[in-house]
PDB file of C-alpha atoms in Angstrom:
ATOM      1  CA  VAL R   1       0.473 -16.741   4.325  1.00 36.00           C
ATOM      2  CA  ILE R   2      -0.800 -15.159   7.565  1.00 40.00           C
ATOM      3  CA  ALA R   3       2.667 -13.850   8.435  1.00 39.00           C
ATOM      4  CA  LEU R   4       3.118 -12.452   4.939  1.00 36.00           C
ATOM      5  CA  LYS R   5      -0.294 -10.796   5.054  1.00 39.00           C
ATOM      6  CA  GLN R   6       0.460  -9.149   8.392  1.00 39.00           C
ATOM      7  CA  THR R   7       3.592  -7.477   7.031  1.00 40.00           C
ATOM      8  CA  PHE R   8       1.365  -5.323   4.824  1.00 40.00           C
ATOM      9  CA  ALA R   9      -0.870  -4.162   7.677  1.00 43.00           C
ATOM     10  CA  GLY R  10      -0.319  -1.164   9.951  1.00 43.00           C
ATOM     11  CA  GLU R  11       0.611  -1.851  13.561  1.00 46.00           C
ATOM     12  CA  ILE R  12      -0.899   1.226  15.245  1.00 46.00           C
ATOM     13  CA  ASP R  13      -4.345   1.230  16.870  1.00 53.00           C
ATOM     14  CA  ASP R  14      -6.870   3.554  15.228  1.00 53.00           C
ATOM     15  CA  TYR R  15      -7.129   5.584  18.447  1.00 48.00           C
ATOM     16  CA  ASN R  16      -3.447   6.543  18.310  1.00 69.00           C
ATOM     17  CA  LYS R  17      -2.970   6.936  14.549  1.00 69.00           C
ATOM     18  CA  ARG R  18      -3.637  10.663  14.292  1.00 72.00           C
ATOM     19  CA  ASP R  19      -1.341  11.558  17.205  1.00 85.00           C
ATOM     20  CA  TYR R  20       1.330   9.174  15.938  1.00 87.00           C
ATOM     21  CA  LEU R  21       1.359  10.794  12.496  1.00 90.00           C
ATOM     22  CA  ASN R  22       1.211  14.349  13.828  1.00 91.00           C
ATOM     23  CA  ILE R  23       4.171  13.726  16.149  1.00 93.00           C
ATOM     24  CA  ALA R  24       6.192  12.328  13.236  1.00 94.00           C
ATOM     25  CA  ARG R  25       5.299  15.336  11.062  1.00 94.00           C
ATOM     26  CA  VAL R  26       6.323  17.831  13.737  1.00 94.00           C
ATOM     27  CA  ALA R  27       9.598  16.017  14.489  1.00 94.00           C
ATOM     28  CA  HIS R  28      10.559  15.982  10.815  1.00 95.00           C
ATOM     29  CA  LYS R  29       9.570  19.625  10.281  1.00 95.00           C
ATOM     30  CA  LYS R  30      11.589  20.833  13.284  1.00 95.00           C
ATOM     31  CA  SER R  31      14.595  18.779  12.233  1.00 94.00           C
ATOM     32  CA  VAL R  32      14.521  20.291   8.736  1.00 95.00           C
ATOM     33  CA  GLU R  33      14.167  23.818  10.144  1.00 95.00           C
ATOM     34  CA  SER R  34      17.079  23.278  12.535  1.00 94.00           C
ATOM     35  CA  ASN R  35      19.477  21.276  10.388  1.00 90.00           C
ATOM     36  CA  GLY R  36      18.403  21.648   6.750  1.00 94.00           C
ATOM     37  CA  ARG R  37      16.578  18.988   4.791  1.00 93.00           C
ATOM     38  CA  ASP R  38      19.751  17.192   3.612  1.00 94.00           C
ATOM     39  CA  ASN R  39      21.217  16.786   7.093  1.00 93.00           C
ATOM     40  CA  PHE R  40      21.544  13.260   8.523  1.00 93.00           C
ATOM     41  CA  LEU R  41      19.190  14.066  11.412  1.00 94.00           C
ATOM     42  CA  ALA R  42      16.576  15.365   8.983  1.00 95.00           C
ATOM     43  CA  PHE R  43      16.752  12.101   7.044  1.00 96.00           C
ATOM     44  CA  HIS R  44      16.531  10.194  10.323  1.00 94.00           C
ATOM     45  CA  HIS R  45      13.271  11.973  11.165  1.00 95.00           C
ATOM     46  CA  LEU R  46      12.086  11.530   7.580  1.00 97.00           C
ATOM     47  CA  VAL R  47      12.337   7.779   8.137  1.00 96.00           C
ATOM     48  CA  GLY R  48      10.060   8.180  11.163  1.00 95.00           C
ATOM     49  CA  LEU R  49       7.575  10.172   9.093  1.00 96.00           C
ATOM     50  CA  ALA R  50       7.667   7.620   6.273  1.00 97.00           C
ATOM     51  CA  ARG R  51       6.993   4.782   8.700  1.00 95.00           C
ATOM     52  CA  ALA R  52       4.101   6.728  10.251  1.00 94.00           C
ATOM     53  CA  LEU R  53       2.591   7.380   6.820  1.00 95.00           C
ATOM     54  CA  PHE R  54       2.806   3.684   5.984  1.00 94.00           C
ATOM     55  CA  ASP R  55       1.287   2.589   9.299  1.00 92.00           C
ATOM     56  CA  THR R  56      -1.579   5.066   8.927  1.00 91.00           C
ATOM     57  CA  HIS R  57      -2.283   4.025   5.306  1.00 93.00           C
ATOM     58  CA  ARG R  58      -1.231   7.346   3.722  1.00 94.00           C
ATOM     59  CA  LEU R  59       0.291   5.590   0.731  1.00 96.00           C
ATOM     60  CA  PHE R  60      -0.183   8.378  -1.813  1.00 96.00           C
ATOM     61  CA  GLU R  61       1.541  10.971   0.370  1.00 96.00           C
ATOM     62  CA  LEU R  62       4.219   8.427   1.268  1.00 97.00           C
ATOM     63  CA  HIS R  63       4.908   7.643  -2.388  1.00 97.00           C
ATOM     64  CA  GLU R  64       5.415  11.322  -3.189  1.00 97.00           C
ATOM     65  CA  LEU R  65       7.640  11.801  -0.140  1.00 97.00           C
ATOM     66  CA  LEU R  66       9.901   8.879  -1.070  1.00 97.00           C
ATOM     67  CA  LYS R  67      10.088   9.815  -4.756  1.00 97.00           C
ATOM     68  CA  GLU R  68      11.242  13.318  -3.806  1.00 97.00           C
ATOM     69  CA  SER R  69      13.589  12.444  -0.945  1.00 97.00           C
ATOM     70  CA  LEU R  70      15.241   9.206  -2.109  1.00 97.00           C
ATOM     71  CA  PRO R  71      17.425  10.867  -4.796  1.00 96.00           C
ATOM     72  CA  ARG R  72      18.568  13.395  -2.189  1.00 96.00           C
ATOM     73  CA  ALA R  73      19.345  10.614   0.278  1.00 96.00           C
ATOM     74  CA  ASN R  74      21.400   8.781  -2.342  1.00 96.00           C
ATOM     75  CA  ARG R  75      23.363  11.945  -3.167  1.00 95.00           C
ATOM     76  CA  THR R  76      23.889  13.070   0.421  1.00 95.00           C
ATOM     77  CA  LEU R  77      24.255   9.819   2.331  1.00 95.00           C
ATOM     78  CA  GLY R  78      25.251   7.462  -0.479  1.00 94.00           C
ATOM     79  CA  PRO R  79      23.155   4.665  -2.016  1.00 91.00           C
ATOM     80  CA  ASN R  80      24.583   2.071   0.390  1.00 94.00           C
ATOM     81  CA  ASN R  81      23.700   4.039   3.517  1.00 95.00           C
ATOM     82  CA  ASN R  82      21.201   2.218   5.748  1.00 95.00           C
ATOM     83  CA  ILE R  83      18.676   5.056   5.555  1.00 95.00           C
ATOM     84  CA  ALA R  84      18.833   5.254   1.755  1.00 96.00           C
ATOM     85  CA  VAL R  85      18.559   1.467   1.454  1.00 96.00           C
ATOM     86  CA  TRP R  86      15.556   1.423   3.818  1.00 96.00           C
ATOM     87  CA  MET R  87      13.841   4.180   1.855  1.00 97.00           C
ATOM     88  CA  GLU R  88      14.364   2.317  -1.427  1.00 97.00           C
ATOM     89  CA  GLU R  89      12.977  -0.890   0.081  1.00 96.00           C
ATOM     90  CA  LEU R  90       9.922   0.931   1.418  1.00 97.00           C
ATOM     91  CA  LEU R  91       9.311   2.587  -1.945  1.00 97.00           C
ATOM     92  CA  GLN R  92       9.379  -0.807  -3.651  1.00 95.00           C
ATOM     93  CA  LYS R  93       7.034  -2.170  -0.985  1.00 94.00           C
ATOM     94  CA  VAL R  94       4.574   0.633  -1.665  1.00 96.00           C
ATOM     95  CA  LYS R  95       4.754   0.058  -5.421  1.00 95.00           C
ATOM     96  CA  GLN R  96       4.415  -3.735  -5.229  1.00 94.00           C
ATOM     97  CA  VAL R  97       0.796  -4.915  -5.062  1.00 94.00           C
ATOM     98  CA  SER R  98       0.387  -8.206  -3.199  1.00 92.00           C
ATOM     99  CA  ALA R  99      -2.757 -10.268  -2.754  1.00 93.00           C
ATOM    100  CA  LEU R 100      -4.018 -13.794  -2.253  1.00 91.00           C
ATOM    101  CA  GLY R 101      -4.816 -15.661  -5.453  1.00 88.00           C
ATOM    102  CA  ILE R 102      -5.664 -19.163  -6.612  1.00 78.00           C
ATOM    103  CA  ASP R 103      -3.114 -21.403  -8.311  1.00 70.00           C
ATOM    104  CA  GLU R 104      -4.760 -24.071 -10.472  1.00 65.00           C
ATOM    105  CA  SER R 105      -1.635 -25.151 -12.354  1.00 62.00           C
ATOM    106  CA  SER R 106      -1.451 -28.486 -10.485  1.00 61.00           C
ATOM    107  CA  GLY R 107      -5.086 -29.334 -11.238  1.00 66.00           C
ATOM    108  CA  CYS R 108      -6.059 -28.763  -7.600  1.00 70.00           C
ATOM    109  CA  PRO R 109      -6.830 -25.143  -6.638  1.00 73.00           C
ATOM    110  CA  VAL R 110      -4.417 -23.792  -4.004  1.00 76.00           C
ATOM    111  CA  ILE R 111      -4.596 -20.376  -2.331  1.00 84.00           C
ATOM    112  CA  VAL R 112      -1.239 -18.640  -2.726  1.00 83.00           C
ATOM    113  CA  PRO R 113       0.156 -15.128  -2.222  1.00 88.00           C
ATOM    114  CA  VAL R 114       0.709 -13.385  -5.531  1.00 90.00           C
ATOM    115  CA  VAL R 115       2.162 -10.160  -6.884  1.00 93.00           C
ATOM    116  CA  VAL R 116      -0.247  -8.210  -9.069  1.00 95.00           C
ATOM    117  CA  LEU R 117       1.845  -6.926 -11.971  1.00 94.00           C
ATOM    118  CA  GLY R 118      -0.622  -4.675 -13.769  1.00 94.00           C
ATOM    119  CA  TYR R 119      -3.819  -4.416 -15.773  1.00 94.00           C
ATOM    120  CA  ASP R 120      -4.687  -6.912 -18.482  1.00 93.00           C
ATOM    121  CA  SER R 121      -5.749  -4.444 -21.173  1.00 88.00           C
ATOM    122  CA  SER R 122      -7.333  -7.196 -23.250  1.00 86.00           C
ATOM    123  CA  SER R 123     -10.048  -7.832 -20.667  1.00 81.00           C
ATOM    124  CA  GLU R 124     -11.990  -5.525 -18.360  1.00 78.00           C
ATOM    125  CA  ASN R 125     -11.120  -5.666 -14.639  1.00 82.00           C
ATOM    126  CA  LYS R 126      -8.482  -8.373 -15.053  1.00 92.00           C
ATOM    127  CA  TYR R 127      -4.897  -8.312 -13.821  1.00 94.00           C
ATOM    128  CA  PHE R 128      -1.648 -10.091 -14.561  1.00 93.00           C
ATOM    129  CA  THR R 129      -0.264 -11.901 -11.519  1.00 90.00           C
ATOM    130  CA  THR R 130       2.692 -14.076 -10.599  1.00 87.00           C
ATOM    131  CA  ILE R 131       3.479 -16.059  -7.472  1.00 84.00           C
ATOM    132  CA  HIS R 132       4.929 -13.983  -4.642  1.00 84.00           C
ATOM    133  CA  PRO R 133       8.737 -14.404  -4.386  1.00 80.00           C
ATOM    134  CA  GLU R 134       8.552 -14.934  -0.614  1.00 78.00           C
ATOM    135  CA  PHE R 135       6.169 -17.889  -0.887  1.00 75.00           C
ATOM    136  CA  PRO R 136       8.272 -20.809   0.476  1.00 68.00           C
ATOM    137  CA  THR R 137       6.594 -23.827  -1.115  1.00 58.00           C
ATOM    138  CA  PRO R 138       7.312 -25.709  -4.358  1.00 56.00           C
ATOM    139  CA  VAL R 139       3.954 -24.671  -5.838  1.00 52.00           C
ATOM    140  CA  ARG R 140       4.560 -23.450  -9.383  1.00 52.00           C
ATOM    141  CA  MET R 141       2.452 -20.921 -11.216  1.00 49.00           C
ATOM    142  CA  ARG R 142       2.905 -19.865 -14.844  1.00 52.00           C
ATOM    143  CA  SER R 143       5.238 -16.868 -15.197  1.00 67.00           C
ATOM    144  CA  THR R 144       2.190 -14.627 -15.536  1.00 81.00           C
ATOM    145  CA  GLU R 145      -1.516 -15.351 -15.335  1.00 85.00           C
ATOM    146  CA  SER R 146      -4.506 -13.166 -16.130  1.00 89.00           C
ATOM    147  CA  VAL R 147      -7.055 -13.248 -13.316  1.00 89.00           C
ATOM    148  CA  SER R 148     -10.233 -11.377 -12.490  1.00 90.00           C
ATOM    149  CA  MET R 149     -10.595  -9.103  -9.485  1.00 91.00           C
ATOM    150  CA  SER R 150     -13.138 -11.554  -8.032  1.00 88.00           C
ATOM    151  CA  SER R 151     -10.400 -14.191  -7.578  1.00 89.00           C
ATOM    152  CA  LEU R 152      -8.094 -11.904  -5.591  1.00 93.00           C
ATOM    153  CA  GLU R 153      -8.161 -11.106  -1.882  1.00 94.00           C
ATOM    154  CA  LEU R 154      -6.547  -7.738  -1.303  1.00 95.00           C
ATOM    155  CA  PHE R 155      -4.068  -7.139   1.499  1.00 94.00           C
ATOM    156  CA  PRO R 156      -4.209  -4.113   3.800  1.00 93.00           C
ATOM    157  CA  ASN R 157      -2.297  -1.119   2.389  1.00 94.00           C
ATOM    158  CA  THR R 158      -3.402  -1.782  -1.182  1.00 96.00           C
ATOM    159  CA  ALA R 159      -4.059   1.418  -3.124  1.00 97.00           C
ATOM    160  CA  VAL R 160      -7.339   1.409  -5.052  1.00 97.00           C
ATOM    161  CA  ILE R 161      -9.694   3.597  -7.063  1.00 96.00           C
ATOM    162  CA  LEU R 162     -13.430   3.481  -6.358  1.00 96.00           C
ATOM    163  CA  GLN R 163     -15.682   2.818  -9.349  1.00 95.00           C
ATOM    164  CA  ASN R 164     -19.263   2.064 -10.398  1.00 93.00           C
ATOM    165  CA  LEU R 165     -20.787   3.108  -7.075  1.00 94.00           C
ATOM    166  CA  THR R 166     -24.510   3.841  -7.341  1.00 93.00           C
ATOM    167  CA  THR R 167     -25.433   5.073  -3.852  1.00 91.00           C
ATOM    168  CA  ALA R 168     -22.259   7.129  -3.297  1.00 91.00           C
ATOM    169  CA  LYS R 169     -21.523   8.335  -6.800  1.00 92.00           C
ATOM    170  CA  HIS R 170     -19.472  11.262  -5.500  1.00 92.00           C
ATOM    171  CA  LEU R 171     -16.797   8.751  -4.440  1.00 93.00           C
ATOM    172  CA  ASN R 172     -16.352   7.282  -7.924  1.00 95.00           C
ATOM    173  CA  GLY R 173     -12.827   7.957  -9.169  1.00 94.00           C
ATOM    174  CA  LYS R 174     -11.482   8.700  -5.693  1.00 95.00           C
ATOM    175  CA  LYS R 175      -8.229   7.105  -4.611  1.00 95.00           C
ATOM    176  CA  ALA R 176      -8.266   5.150  -1.353  1.00 96.00           C
ATOM    177  CA  VAL R 177      -6.327   2.518   0.587  1.00 97.00           C
ATOM    178  CA  VAL R 178      -7.619  -0.840   1.817  1.00 97.00           C
ATOM    179  CA  VAL R 179      -7.223  -1.251   5.582  1.00 95.00           C
ATOM    180  CA  ASP R 180      -9.350  -4.294   6.395  1.00 94.00           C
ATOM    181  CA  TYR R 181     -11.971  -6.771   5.187  1.00 94.00           C
ATOM    182  CA  ASP R 182     -15.385  -7.090   6.837  1.00 93.00           C
ATOM    183  CA  LYS R 183     -16.286 -10.781   6.447  1.00 91.00           C
ATOM    184  CA  LYS R 184     -19.858 -10.363   7.673  1.00 92.00           C
ATOM    185  CA  ARG R 185     -20.673  -7.693   5.117  1.00 93.00           C
ATOM    186  CA  GLY R 186     -18.365  -8.987   2.398  1.00 92.00           C
ATOM    187  CA  ARG R 187     -16.817  -5.557   1.905  1.00 95.00           C
ATOM    188  CA  TYR R 188     -13.426  -3.913   2.191  1.00 96.00           C
ATOM    189  CA  GLN R 189     -12.885  -1.009   4.532  1.00 96.00           C
ATOM    190  CA  VAL R 190     -11.058   1.790   2.757  1.00 96.00           C
ATOM    191  CA  VAL R 191      -9.698   5.130   3.923  1.00 95.00           C
ATOM    192  CA  PHE R 192      -9.033   8.289   1.955  1.00 94.00           C
ATOM    193  CA  GLU R 193      -6.151  10.755   1.997  1.00 85.00           C
ATOM    194  CA  GLU R 194      -8.569  13.613   2.636  1.00 81.00           C
ATOM    195  CA  ASP R 195      -9.424  13.941   6.323  1.00 76.00           C
ATOM    196  CA  ASP R 196     -12.913  15.225   5.447  1.00 81.00           C
ATOM    197  CA  THR R 197     -13.824  12.007   3.599  1.00 86.00           C
ATOM    198  CA  LYS R 198     -14.937   9.331   6.025  1.00 91.00           C
ATOM    199  CA  PRO R 199     -13.779   5.686   5.725  1.00 92.00           C
ATOM    200  CA  CYS R 200     -16.330   3.411   4.106  1.00 94.00           C
ATOM    201  CA  LEU R 201     -17.070  -0.218   3.258  1.00 96.00           C
ATOM    202  CA  VAL R 202     -16.916  -1.093  -0.436  1.00 96.00           C
ATOM    203  CA  LYS R 203     -17.634  -4.249  -2.428  1.00 95.00           C
ATOM    204  CA  LYS R 204     -14.731  -5.801  -4.298  1.00 94.00           C
ATOM    205  CA  GLU R 205     -16.332  -5.155  -7.690  1.00 93.00           C
ATOM    206  CA  ASN R 206     -16.310  -1.440  -6.906  1.00 95.00           C
ATOM    207  CA  LEU R 207     -12.543  -1.373  -6.429  1.00 96.00           C
ATOM    208  CA  LYS R 208      -9.868  -1.028  -9.076  1.00 95.00           C
ATOM    209  CA  ILE R 209      -6.243  -1.605  -8.051  1.00 96.00           C
ATOM    210  CA  PHE R 210      -4.080   1.507  -8.352  1.00 96.00           C
ATOM    211  CA  PHE R 211      -0.468   1.078  -9.502  1.00 96.00           C
ATOM    212  CA  PHE R 212       2.167   3.627  -8.559  1.00 95.00           C
ATOM    213  CA  ASP R 213       4.659   4.669 -11.236  1.00 86.00           C
TER     214      ASP R 213
END
C-alpha cells in the first residue's frame, strides 16, 4: 500500500519545483520554435514538460496538454511509439482517482487501495469505488461499492473542488490538487493552479473529488 501510494506523489522538493517546471517549459518552447510542434524532439521535450507538470501537481494543465498533444503524437509517431504510449499511460493515470478505502466484505474491516469510479448521484458526497487492480492480495470487494468521503483517504495528486468553506468562502468552487495530509491538524494540504492563490489546509468534508473527462 505504501509503495502504491508513493507512485502518486511528486518526487521534487518544494524548493526546486518552480525552477524544475520553468526549465521544462522553456526547453519545450524552444524545441517547438526550432523544430515545429510535431517533430520528434518537440515531443521528447513535451514528455519532460508533462512529467514536470505531474511532479508539481499541475494536473489541470497537464490534462489539457495531454488531451491536445496525444492525438498528434499518435498521428505523427504512431500509437505504438514509446512516447505516445507513455503519454496515454500518463493521461489514464491523471484520470484515474485512487485512494485508500475499507473493505468489509469478509466481515472484518481491511484497509485496501481502491479506484474511485465516480459520484453516487443517489446520495450526497458518496462515491462508487472498486478495489485497485494493482492490489496483490486475495481480498475481494464487490464489483462496485458506494462509500462516503469520510471513509476514503486521498492520495497525493488527487484533483478536488473546495466546497462549504465558511472562513474562506472565496475559495468555494475552486479546483485544487491534494499534495499531502497533515495528521496533527487532520487536514489535507492542497495547491491551486493559480500562482497567486496560496496553498492551504482543508478538512476532508470540504473537498469534493474532481473527475477528468
